[in-house]
PDB file of C-alpha atoms and ligand atoms in Angstrom:
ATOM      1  CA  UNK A 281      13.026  25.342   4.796  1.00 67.00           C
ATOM      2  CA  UNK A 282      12.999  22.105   6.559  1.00 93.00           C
ATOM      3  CA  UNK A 283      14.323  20.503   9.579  1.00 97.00           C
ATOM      4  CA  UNK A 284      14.673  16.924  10.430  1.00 98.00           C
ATOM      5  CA  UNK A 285      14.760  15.162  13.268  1.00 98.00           C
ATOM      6  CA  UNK A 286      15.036  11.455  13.864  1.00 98.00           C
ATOM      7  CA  UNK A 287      13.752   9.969  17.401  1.00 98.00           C
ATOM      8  CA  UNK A 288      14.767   6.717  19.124  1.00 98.00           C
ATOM      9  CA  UNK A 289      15.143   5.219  14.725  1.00 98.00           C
ATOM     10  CA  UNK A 290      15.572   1.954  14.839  1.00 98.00           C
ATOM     11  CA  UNK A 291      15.659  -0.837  12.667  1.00 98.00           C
ATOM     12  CA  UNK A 292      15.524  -4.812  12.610  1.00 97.00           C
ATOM     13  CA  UNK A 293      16.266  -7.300   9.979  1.00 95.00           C
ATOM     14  CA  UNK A 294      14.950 -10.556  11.497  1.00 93.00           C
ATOM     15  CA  UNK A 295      17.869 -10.949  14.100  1.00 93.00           C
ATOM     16  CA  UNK A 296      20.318  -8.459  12.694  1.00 94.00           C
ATOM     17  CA  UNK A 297      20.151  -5.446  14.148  1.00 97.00           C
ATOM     18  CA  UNK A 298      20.683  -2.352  11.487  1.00 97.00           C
ATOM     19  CA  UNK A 299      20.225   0.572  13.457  1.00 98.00           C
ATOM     20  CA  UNK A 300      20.172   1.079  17.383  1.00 98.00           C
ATOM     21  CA  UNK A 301      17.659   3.797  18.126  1.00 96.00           C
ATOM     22  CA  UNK A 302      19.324   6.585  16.921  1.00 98.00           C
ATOM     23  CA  UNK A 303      18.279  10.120  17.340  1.00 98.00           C
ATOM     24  CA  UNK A 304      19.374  13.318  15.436  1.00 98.00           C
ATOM     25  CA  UNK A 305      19.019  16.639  14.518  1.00 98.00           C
ATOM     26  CA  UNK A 306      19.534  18.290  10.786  1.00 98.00           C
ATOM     27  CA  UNK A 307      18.942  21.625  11.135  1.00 98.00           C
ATOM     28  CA  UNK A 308      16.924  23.596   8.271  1.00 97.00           C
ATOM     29  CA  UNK A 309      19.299  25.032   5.293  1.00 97.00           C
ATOM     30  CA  UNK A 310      22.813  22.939   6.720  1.00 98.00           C
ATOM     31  CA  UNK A 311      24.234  19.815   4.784  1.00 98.00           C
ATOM     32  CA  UNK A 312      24.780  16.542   7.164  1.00 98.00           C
ATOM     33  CA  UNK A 313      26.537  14.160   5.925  1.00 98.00           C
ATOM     34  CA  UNK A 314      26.514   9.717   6.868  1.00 98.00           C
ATOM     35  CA  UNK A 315      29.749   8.749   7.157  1.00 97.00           C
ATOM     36  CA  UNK A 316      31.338   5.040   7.870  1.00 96.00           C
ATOM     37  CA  UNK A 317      32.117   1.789   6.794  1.00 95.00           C
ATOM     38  CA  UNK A 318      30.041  -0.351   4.464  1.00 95.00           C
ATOM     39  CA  UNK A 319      27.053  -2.080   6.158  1.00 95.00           C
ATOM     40  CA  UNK A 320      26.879   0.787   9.052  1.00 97.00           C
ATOM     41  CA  UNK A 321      23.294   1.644   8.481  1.00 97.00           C
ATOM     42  CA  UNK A 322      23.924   4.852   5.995  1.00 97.00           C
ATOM     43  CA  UNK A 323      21.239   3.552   3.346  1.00 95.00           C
ATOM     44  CA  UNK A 324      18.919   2.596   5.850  1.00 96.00           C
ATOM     45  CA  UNK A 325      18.877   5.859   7.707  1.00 97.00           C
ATOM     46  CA  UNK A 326      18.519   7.596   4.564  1.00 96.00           C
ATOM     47  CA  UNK A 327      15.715   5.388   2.882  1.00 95.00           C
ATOM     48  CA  UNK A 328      13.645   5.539   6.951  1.00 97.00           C
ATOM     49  CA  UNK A 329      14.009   8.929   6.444  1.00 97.00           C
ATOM     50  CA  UNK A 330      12.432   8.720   2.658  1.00 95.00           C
ATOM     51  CA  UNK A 331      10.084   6.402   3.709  1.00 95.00           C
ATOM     52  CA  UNK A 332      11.505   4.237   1.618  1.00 93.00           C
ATOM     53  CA  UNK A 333      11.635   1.723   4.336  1.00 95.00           C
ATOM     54  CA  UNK A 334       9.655   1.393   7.503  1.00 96.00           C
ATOM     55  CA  UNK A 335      12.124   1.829  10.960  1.00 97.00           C
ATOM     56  CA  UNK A 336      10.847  -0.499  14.018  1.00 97.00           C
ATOM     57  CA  UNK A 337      10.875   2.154  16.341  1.00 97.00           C
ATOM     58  CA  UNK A 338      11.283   5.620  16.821  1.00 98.00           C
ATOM     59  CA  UNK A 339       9.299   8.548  14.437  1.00 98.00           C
ATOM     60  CA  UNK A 340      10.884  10.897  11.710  1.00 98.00           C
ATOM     61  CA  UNK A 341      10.038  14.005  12.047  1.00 97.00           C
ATOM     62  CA  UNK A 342      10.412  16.512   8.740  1.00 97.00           C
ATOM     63  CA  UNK A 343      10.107  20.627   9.919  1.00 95.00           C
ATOM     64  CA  UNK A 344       8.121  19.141  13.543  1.00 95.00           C
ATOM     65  CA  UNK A 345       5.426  16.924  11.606  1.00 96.00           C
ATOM     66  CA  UNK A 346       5.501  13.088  12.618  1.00 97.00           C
ATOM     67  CA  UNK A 347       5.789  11.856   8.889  1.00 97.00           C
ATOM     68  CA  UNK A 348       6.482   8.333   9.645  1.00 96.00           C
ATOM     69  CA  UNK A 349       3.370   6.575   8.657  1.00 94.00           C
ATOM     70  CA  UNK A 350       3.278   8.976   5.366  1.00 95.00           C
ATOM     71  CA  UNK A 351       4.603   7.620   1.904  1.00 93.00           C
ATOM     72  CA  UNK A 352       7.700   9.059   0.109  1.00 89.00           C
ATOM     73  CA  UNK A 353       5.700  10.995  -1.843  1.00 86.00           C
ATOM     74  CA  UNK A 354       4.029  12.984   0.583  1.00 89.00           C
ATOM     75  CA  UNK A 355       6.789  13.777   2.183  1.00 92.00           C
ATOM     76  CA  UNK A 356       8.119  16.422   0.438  1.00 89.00           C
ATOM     77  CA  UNK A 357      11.828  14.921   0.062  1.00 92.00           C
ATOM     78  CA  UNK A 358      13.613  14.605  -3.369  1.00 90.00           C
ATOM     79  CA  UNK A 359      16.047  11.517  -3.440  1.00 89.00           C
ATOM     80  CA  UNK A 360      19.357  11.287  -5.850  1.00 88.00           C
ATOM     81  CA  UNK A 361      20.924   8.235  -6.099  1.00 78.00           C
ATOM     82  CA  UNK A 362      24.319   6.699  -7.447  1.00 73.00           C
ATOM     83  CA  UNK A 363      22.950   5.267 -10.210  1.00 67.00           C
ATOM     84  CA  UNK A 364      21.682   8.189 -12.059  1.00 67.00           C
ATOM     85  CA  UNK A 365      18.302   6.332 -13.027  1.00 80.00           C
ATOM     86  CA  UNK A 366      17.624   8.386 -16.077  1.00 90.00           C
ATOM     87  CA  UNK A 367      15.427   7.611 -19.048  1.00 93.00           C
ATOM     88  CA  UNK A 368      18.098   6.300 -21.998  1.00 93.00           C
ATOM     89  CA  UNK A 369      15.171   7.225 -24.717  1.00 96.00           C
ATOM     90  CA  UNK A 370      13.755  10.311 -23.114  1.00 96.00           C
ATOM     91  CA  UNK A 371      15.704  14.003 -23.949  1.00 97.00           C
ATOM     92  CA  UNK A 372      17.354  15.682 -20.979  1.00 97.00           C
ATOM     93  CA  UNK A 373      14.211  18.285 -20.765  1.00 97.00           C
ATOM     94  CA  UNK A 374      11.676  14.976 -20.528  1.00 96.00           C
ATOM     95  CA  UNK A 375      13.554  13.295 -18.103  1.00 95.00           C
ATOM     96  CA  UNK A 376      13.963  16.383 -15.279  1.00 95.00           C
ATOM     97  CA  UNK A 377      10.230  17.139 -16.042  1.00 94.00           C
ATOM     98  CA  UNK A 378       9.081  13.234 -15.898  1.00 90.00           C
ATOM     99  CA  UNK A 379       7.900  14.037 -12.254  1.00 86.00           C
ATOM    100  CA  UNK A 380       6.251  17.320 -12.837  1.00 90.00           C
ATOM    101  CA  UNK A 381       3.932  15.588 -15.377  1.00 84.00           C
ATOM    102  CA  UNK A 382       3.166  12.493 -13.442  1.00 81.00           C
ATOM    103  CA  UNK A 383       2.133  15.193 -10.616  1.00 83.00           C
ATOM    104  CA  UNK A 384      -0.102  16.772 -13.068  1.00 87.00           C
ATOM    105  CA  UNK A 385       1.820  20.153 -12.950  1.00 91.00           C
ATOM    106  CA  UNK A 386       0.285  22.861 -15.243  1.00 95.00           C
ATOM    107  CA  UNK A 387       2.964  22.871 -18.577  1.00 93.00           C
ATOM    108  CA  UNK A 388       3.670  26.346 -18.371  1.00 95.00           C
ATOM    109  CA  UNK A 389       4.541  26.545 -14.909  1.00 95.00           C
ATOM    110  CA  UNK A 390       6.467  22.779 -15.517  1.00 95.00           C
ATOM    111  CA  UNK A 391       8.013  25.016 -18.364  1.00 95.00           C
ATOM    112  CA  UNK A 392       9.128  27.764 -16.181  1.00 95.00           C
ATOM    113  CA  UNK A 393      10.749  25.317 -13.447  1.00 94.00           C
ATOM    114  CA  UNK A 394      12.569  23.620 -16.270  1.00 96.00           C
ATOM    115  CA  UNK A 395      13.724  26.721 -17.460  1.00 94.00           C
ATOM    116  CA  UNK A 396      15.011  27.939 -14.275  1.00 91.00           C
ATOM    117  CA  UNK A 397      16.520  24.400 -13.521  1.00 91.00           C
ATOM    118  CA  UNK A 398      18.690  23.948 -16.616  1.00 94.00           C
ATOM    119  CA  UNK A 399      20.229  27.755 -16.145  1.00 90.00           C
ATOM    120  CA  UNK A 400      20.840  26.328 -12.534  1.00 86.00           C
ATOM    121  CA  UNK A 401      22.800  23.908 -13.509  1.00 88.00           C
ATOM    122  CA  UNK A 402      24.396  24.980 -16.800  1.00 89.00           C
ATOM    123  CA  UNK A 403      21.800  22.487 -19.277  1.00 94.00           C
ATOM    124  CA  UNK A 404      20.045  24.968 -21.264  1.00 96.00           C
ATOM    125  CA  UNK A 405      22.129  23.990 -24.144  1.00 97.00           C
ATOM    126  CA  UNK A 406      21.660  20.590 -23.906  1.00 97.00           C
ATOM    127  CA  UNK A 407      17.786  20.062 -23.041  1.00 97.00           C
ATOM    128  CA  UNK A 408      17.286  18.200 -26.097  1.00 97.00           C
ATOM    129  CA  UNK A 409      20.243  15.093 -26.163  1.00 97.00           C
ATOM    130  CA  UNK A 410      19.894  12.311 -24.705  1.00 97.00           C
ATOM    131  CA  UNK A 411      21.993  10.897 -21.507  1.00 94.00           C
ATOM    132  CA  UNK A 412      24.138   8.606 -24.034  1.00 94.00           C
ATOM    133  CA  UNK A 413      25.305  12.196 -25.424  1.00 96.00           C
ATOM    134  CA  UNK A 414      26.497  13.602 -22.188  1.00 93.00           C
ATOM    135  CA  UNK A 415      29.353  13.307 -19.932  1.00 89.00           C
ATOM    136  CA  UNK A 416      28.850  11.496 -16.655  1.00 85.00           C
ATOM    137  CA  UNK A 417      29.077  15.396 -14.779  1.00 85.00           C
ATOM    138  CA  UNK A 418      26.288  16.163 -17.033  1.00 90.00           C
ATOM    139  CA  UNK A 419      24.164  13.605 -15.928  1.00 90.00           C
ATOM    140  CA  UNK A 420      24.626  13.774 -12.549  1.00 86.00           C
ATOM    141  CA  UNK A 421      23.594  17.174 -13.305  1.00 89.00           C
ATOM    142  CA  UNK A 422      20.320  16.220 -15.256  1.00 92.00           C
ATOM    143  CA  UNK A 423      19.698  14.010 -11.798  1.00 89.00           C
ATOM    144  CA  UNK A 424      19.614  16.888  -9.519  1.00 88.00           C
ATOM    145  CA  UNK A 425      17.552  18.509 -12.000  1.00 91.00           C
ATOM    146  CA  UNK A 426      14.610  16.416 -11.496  1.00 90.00           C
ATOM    147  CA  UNK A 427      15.382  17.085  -7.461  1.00 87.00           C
ATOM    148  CA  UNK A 428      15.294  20.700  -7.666  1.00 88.00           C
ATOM    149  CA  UNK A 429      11.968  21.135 -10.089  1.00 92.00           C
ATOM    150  CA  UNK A 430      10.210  19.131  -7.746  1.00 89.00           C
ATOM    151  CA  UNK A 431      10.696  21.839  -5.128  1.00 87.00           C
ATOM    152  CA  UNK A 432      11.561  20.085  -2.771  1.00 88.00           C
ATOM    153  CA  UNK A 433      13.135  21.560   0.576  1.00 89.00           C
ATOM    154  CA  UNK A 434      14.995  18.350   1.818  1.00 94.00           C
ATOM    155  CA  UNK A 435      17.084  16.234  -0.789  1.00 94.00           C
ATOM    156  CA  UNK A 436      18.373  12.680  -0.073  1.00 95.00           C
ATOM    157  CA  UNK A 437      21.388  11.576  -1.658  1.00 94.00           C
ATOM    158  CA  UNK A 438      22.878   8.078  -1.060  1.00 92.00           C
ATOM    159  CA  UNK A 439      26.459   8.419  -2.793  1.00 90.00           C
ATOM    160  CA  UNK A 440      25.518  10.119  -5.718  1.00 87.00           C
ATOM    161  CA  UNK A 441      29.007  11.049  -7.126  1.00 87.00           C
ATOM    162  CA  UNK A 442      30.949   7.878  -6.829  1.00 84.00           C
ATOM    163  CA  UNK A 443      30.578   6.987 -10.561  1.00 78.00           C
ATOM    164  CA  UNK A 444      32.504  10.094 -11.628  1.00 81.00           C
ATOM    165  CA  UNK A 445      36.143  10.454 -12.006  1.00 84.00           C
ATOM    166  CA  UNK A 446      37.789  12.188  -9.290  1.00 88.00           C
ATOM    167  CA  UNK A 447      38.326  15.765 -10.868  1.00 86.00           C
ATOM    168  CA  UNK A 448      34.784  15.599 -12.126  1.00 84.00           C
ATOM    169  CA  UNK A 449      33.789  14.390  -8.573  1.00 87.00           C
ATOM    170  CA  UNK A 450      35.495  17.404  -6.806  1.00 90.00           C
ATOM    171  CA  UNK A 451      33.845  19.745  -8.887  1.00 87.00           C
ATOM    172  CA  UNK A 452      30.778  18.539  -8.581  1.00 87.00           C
ATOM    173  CA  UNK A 453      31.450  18.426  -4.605  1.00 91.00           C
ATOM    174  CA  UNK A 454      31.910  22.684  -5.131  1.00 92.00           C
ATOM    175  CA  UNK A 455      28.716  22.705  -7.283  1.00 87.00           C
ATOM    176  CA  UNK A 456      26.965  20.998  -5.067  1.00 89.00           C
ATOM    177  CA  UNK A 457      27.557  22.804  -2.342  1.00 94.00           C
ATOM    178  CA  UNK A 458      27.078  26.004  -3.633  1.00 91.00           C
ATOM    179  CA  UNK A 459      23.742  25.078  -5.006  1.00 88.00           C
ATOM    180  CA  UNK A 460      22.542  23.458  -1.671  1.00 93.00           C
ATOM    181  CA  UNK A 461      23.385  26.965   0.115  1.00 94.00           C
ATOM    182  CA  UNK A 462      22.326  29.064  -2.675  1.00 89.00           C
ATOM    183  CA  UNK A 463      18.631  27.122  -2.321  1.00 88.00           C
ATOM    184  CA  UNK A 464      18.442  26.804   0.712  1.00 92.00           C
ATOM    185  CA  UNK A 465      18.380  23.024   1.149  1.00 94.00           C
ATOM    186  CA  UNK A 466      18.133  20.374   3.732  1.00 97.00           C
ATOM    187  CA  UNK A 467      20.570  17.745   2.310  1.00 97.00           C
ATOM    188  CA  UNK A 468      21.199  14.410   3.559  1.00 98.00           C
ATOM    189  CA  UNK A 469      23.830  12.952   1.731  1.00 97.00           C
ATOM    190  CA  UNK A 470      25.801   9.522   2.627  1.00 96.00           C
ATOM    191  CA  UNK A 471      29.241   8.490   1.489  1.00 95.00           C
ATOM    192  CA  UNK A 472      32.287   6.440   2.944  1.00 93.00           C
ATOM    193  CA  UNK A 473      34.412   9.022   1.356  1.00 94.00           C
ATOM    194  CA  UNK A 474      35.912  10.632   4.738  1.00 94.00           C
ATOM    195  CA  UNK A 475      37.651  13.343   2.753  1.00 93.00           C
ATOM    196  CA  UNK A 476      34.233  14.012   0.658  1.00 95.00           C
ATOM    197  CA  UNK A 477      32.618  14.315   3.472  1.00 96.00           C
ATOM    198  CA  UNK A 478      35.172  16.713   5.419  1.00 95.00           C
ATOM    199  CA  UNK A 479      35.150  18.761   2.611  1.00 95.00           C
ATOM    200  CA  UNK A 480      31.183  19.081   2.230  1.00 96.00           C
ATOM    201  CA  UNK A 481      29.311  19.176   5.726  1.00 97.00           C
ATOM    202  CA  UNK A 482      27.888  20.961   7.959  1.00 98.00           C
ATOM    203  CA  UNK A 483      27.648  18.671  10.357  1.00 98.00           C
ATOM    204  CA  UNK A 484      29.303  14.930  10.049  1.00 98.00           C
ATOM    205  CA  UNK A 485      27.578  11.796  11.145  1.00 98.00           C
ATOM    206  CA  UNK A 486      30.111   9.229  11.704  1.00 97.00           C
ATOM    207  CA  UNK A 487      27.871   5.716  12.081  1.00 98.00           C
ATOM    208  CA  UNK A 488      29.291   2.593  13.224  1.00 97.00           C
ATOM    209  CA  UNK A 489      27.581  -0.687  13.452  1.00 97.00           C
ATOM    210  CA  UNK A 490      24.371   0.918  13.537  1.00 98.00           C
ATOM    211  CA  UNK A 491      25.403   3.582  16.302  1.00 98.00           C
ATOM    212  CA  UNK A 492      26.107   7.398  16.087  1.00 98.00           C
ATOM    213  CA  UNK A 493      29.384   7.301  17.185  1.00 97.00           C
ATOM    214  CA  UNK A 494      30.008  10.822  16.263  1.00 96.00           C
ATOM    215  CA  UNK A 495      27.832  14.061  15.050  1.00 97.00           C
ATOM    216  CA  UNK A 496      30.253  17.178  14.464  1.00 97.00           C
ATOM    217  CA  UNK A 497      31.274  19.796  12.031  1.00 97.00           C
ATOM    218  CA  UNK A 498      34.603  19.141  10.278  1.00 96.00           C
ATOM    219  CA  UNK A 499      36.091  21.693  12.095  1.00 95.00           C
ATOM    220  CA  UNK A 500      35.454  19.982  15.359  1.00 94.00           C
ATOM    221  CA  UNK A 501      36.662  16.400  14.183  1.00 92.00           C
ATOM    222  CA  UNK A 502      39.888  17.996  13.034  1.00 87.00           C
ATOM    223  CA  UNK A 503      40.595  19.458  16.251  1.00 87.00           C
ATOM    224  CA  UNK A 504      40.191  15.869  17.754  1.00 79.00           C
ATOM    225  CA  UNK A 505      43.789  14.556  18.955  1.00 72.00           C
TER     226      UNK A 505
HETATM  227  P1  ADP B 202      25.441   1.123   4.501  1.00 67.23           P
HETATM  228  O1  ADP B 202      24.540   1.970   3.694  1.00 67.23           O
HETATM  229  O2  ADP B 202      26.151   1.869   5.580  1.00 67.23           O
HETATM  230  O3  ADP B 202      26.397   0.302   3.683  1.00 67.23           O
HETATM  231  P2  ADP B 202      23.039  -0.397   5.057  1.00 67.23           P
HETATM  232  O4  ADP B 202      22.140   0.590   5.670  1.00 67.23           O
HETATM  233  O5  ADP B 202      22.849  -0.715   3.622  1.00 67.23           O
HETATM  234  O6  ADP B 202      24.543   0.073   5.297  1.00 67.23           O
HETATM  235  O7  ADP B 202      22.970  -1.750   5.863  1.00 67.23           O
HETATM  236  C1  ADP B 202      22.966  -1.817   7.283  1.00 67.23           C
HETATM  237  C2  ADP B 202      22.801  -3.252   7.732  1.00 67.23           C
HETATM  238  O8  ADP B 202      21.501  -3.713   7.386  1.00 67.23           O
HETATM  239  C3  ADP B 202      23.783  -4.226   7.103  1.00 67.23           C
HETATM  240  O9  ADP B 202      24.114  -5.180   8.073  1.00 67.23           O
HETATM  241  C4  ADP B 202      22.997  -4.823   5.980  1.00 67.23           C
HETATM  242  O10 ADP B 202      23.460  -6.111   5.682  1.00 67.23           O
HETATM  243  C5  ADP B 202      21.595  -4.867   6.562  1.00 67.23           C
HETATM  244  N1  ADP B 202      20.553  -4.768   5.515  1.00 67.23           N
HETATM  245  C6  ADP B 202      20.337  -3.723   4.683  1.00 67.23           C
HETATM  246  N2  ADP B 202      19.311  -3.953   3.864  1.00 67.23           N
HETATM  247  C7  ADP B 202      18.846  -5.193   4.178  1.00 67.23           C
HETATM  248  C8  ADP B 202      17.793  -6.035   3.687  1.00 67.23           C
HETATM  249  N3  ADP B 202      16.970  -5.617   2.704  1.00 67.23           N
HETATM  250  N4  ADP B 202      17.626  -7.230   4.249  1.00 67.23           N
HETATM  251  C9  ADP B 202      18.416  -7.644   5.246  1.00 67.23           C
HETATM  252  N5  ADP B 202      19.437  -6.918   5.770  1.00 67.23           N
HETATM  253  C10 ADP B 202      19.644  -5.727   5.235  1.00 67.23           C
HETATM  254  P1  ADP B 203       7.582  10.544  -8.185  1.00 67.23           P
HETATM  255  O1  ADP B 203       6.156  10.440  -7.798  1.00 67.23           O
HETATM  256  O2  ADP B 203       8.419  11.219  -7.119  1.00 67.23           O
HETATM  257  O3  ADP B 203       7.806  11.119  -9.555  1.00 67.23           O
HETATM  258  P2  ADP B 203       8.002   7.928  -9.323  1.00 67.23           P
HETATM  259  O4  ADP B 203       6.631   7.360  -9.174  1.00 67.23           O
HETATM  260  O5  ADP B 203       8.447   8.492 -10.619  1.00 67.23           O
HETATM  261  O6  ADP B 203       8.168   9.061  -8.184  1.00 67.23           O
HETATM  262  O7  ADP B 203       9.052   6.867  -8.793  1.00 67.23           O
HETATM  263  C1  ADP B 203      10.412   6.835  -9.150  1.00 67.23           C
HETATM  264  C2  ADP B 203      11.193   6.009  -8.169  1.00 67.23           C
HETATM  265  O8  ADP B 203      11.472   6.793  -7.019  1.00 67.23           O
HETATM  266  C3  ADP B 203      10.488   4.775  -7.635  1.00 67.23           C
HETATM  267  O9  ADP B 203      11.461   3.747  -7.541  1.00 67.23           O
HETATM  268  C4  ADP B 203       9.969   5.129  -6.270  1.00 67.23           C
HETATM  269  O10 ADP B 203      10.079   4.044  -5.358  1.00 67.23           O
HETATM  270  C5  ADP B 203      10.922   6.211  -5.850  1.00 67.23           C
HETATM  271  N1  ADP B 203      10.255   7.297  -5.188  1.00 67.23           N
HETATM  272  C6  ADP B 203       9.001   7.746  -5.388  1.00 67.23           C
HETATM  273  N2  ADP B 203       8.764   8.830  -4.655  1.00 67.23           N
HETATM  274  C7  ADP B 203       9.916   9.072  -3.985  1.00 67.23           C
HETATM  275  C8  ADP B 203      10.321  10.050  -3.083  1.00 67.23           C
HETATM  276  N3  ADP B 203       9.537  11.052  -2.684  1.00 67.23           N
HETATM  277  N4  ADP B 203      11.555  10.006  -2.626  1.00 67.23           N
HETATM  278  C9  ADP B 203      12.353   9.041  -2.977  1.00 67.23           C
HETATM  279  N5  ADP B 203      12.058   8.093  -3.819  1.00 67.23           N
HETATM  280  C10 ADP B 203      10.847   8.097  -4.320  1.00 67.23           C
END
């Protein structure tokens, strides 16, 4: 389990101002979700918070530890992204385990997380195609794959379903949910999608021009006149 908590996050591209010192709490286990308009600051909150990017001011703060001067890798995050980034010439099984043998894990404990991973997500049949042979669901799927056997308690995603269709996309919303609470996770995930995000959070994050101009469960927002 991991919280997160952003302090006082701000960030500054030479005179443009991306983010205003923000601060925020994710609790451990819930699903938050960026919301707004493109050029908000959705991305950058989410790749500060990866350490994919250096804020100006303020500290990130993953389950009370100050991780901002650590790298993305010693975080203990997993990112997904929009763009799948899978391996065209590797199998499905090679690309969820890339990570697990660049980390030098043991192969039969990488074996066993694979394992576990592809029943997770419905892949044990196809560990051996490659991502031309599947659908677009099925990648996306292979993508969280290499999330989950990483172990990681917090997962980033910046709009990772928009290249589905839309029944594949609301299925995937279900599975993804499910699979978050089932695990346990800390998710982060950013969309402009209002009604993905209604559907999906915990708590949503509405940013605007850098600002958090809202932080409430669906339930709340509805209620709003
Ligand atoms: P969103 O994800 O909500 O679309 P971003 O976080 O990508 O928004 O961008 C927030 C603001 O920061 C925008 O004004 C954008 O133009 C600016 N920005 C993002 N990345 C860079 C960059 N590498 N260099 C300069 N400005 C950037
Ligand atoms: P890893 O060590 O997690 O397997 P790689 O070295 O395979 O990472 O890098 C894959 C891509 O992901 C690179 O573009 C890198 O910038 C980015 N990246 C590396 N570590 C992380 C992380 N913990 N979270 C998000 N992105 C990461």
């Amino acid at each position: 389990m991991a919280s997160i908590r952003l302090e006082g996050v701000g960030k500054q591209w030479g005179d443009t101002t991306a983010l205003h010192d923000i601060t925020l709490d994710i609790p451990s286990g819930t699903f938050c979700v960026l919301l707004g308009p493109s050029g908000c600051g959705k991305s950058t909150t989410l790749r500060i918070v990866a350490g994919l990017e250096t804020a100006t001011s303020g500290r990130v703060l993953i389950d009370g530890q100050d991780v901002t001067a650590l790298p993305p890798a010693r975080r203990g995050i997993a990112m997904v992204f929009q763009n799948y980034a899978l391996f065209p010439h590797l199998s499905v099984a090679q690309n969820i385990a890339f990570g697990l043998q660049v980390r030098k894990v043991p192969k039969d404990e990488a074996a066993r997380r694979l394992d576990e991973a592809a029943q997770l997500l419905g892949l044990s049949a196809l560990l051996d195609r490659k991502p031309s042979q599947l659908s677009g669901g099925q990648q996306q799927r292979v993508a969280l794959g290499r999330a989950l056997v990483a172990q990681a308690k917090v997962c980033l995603m910046d709009e990772p379903l928009s290249n589905l269709d839309a029944r594949l996309r609301q299925e995937m919303r279900t599975e993804l949910r499910q699979l978050q609470q089932r695990l346990g996770l800390t998710v982060v995930y950013v969309t402009h999608d209002q009604a993905e995000a209604m559907s999906m959070a915990d708590q949503v994050v509405l940013l605007n021009k850098g600002r958090i101009e809202q932080a409430a469960t669906p339930r709340e927002l509805y209620a709003q006149p």
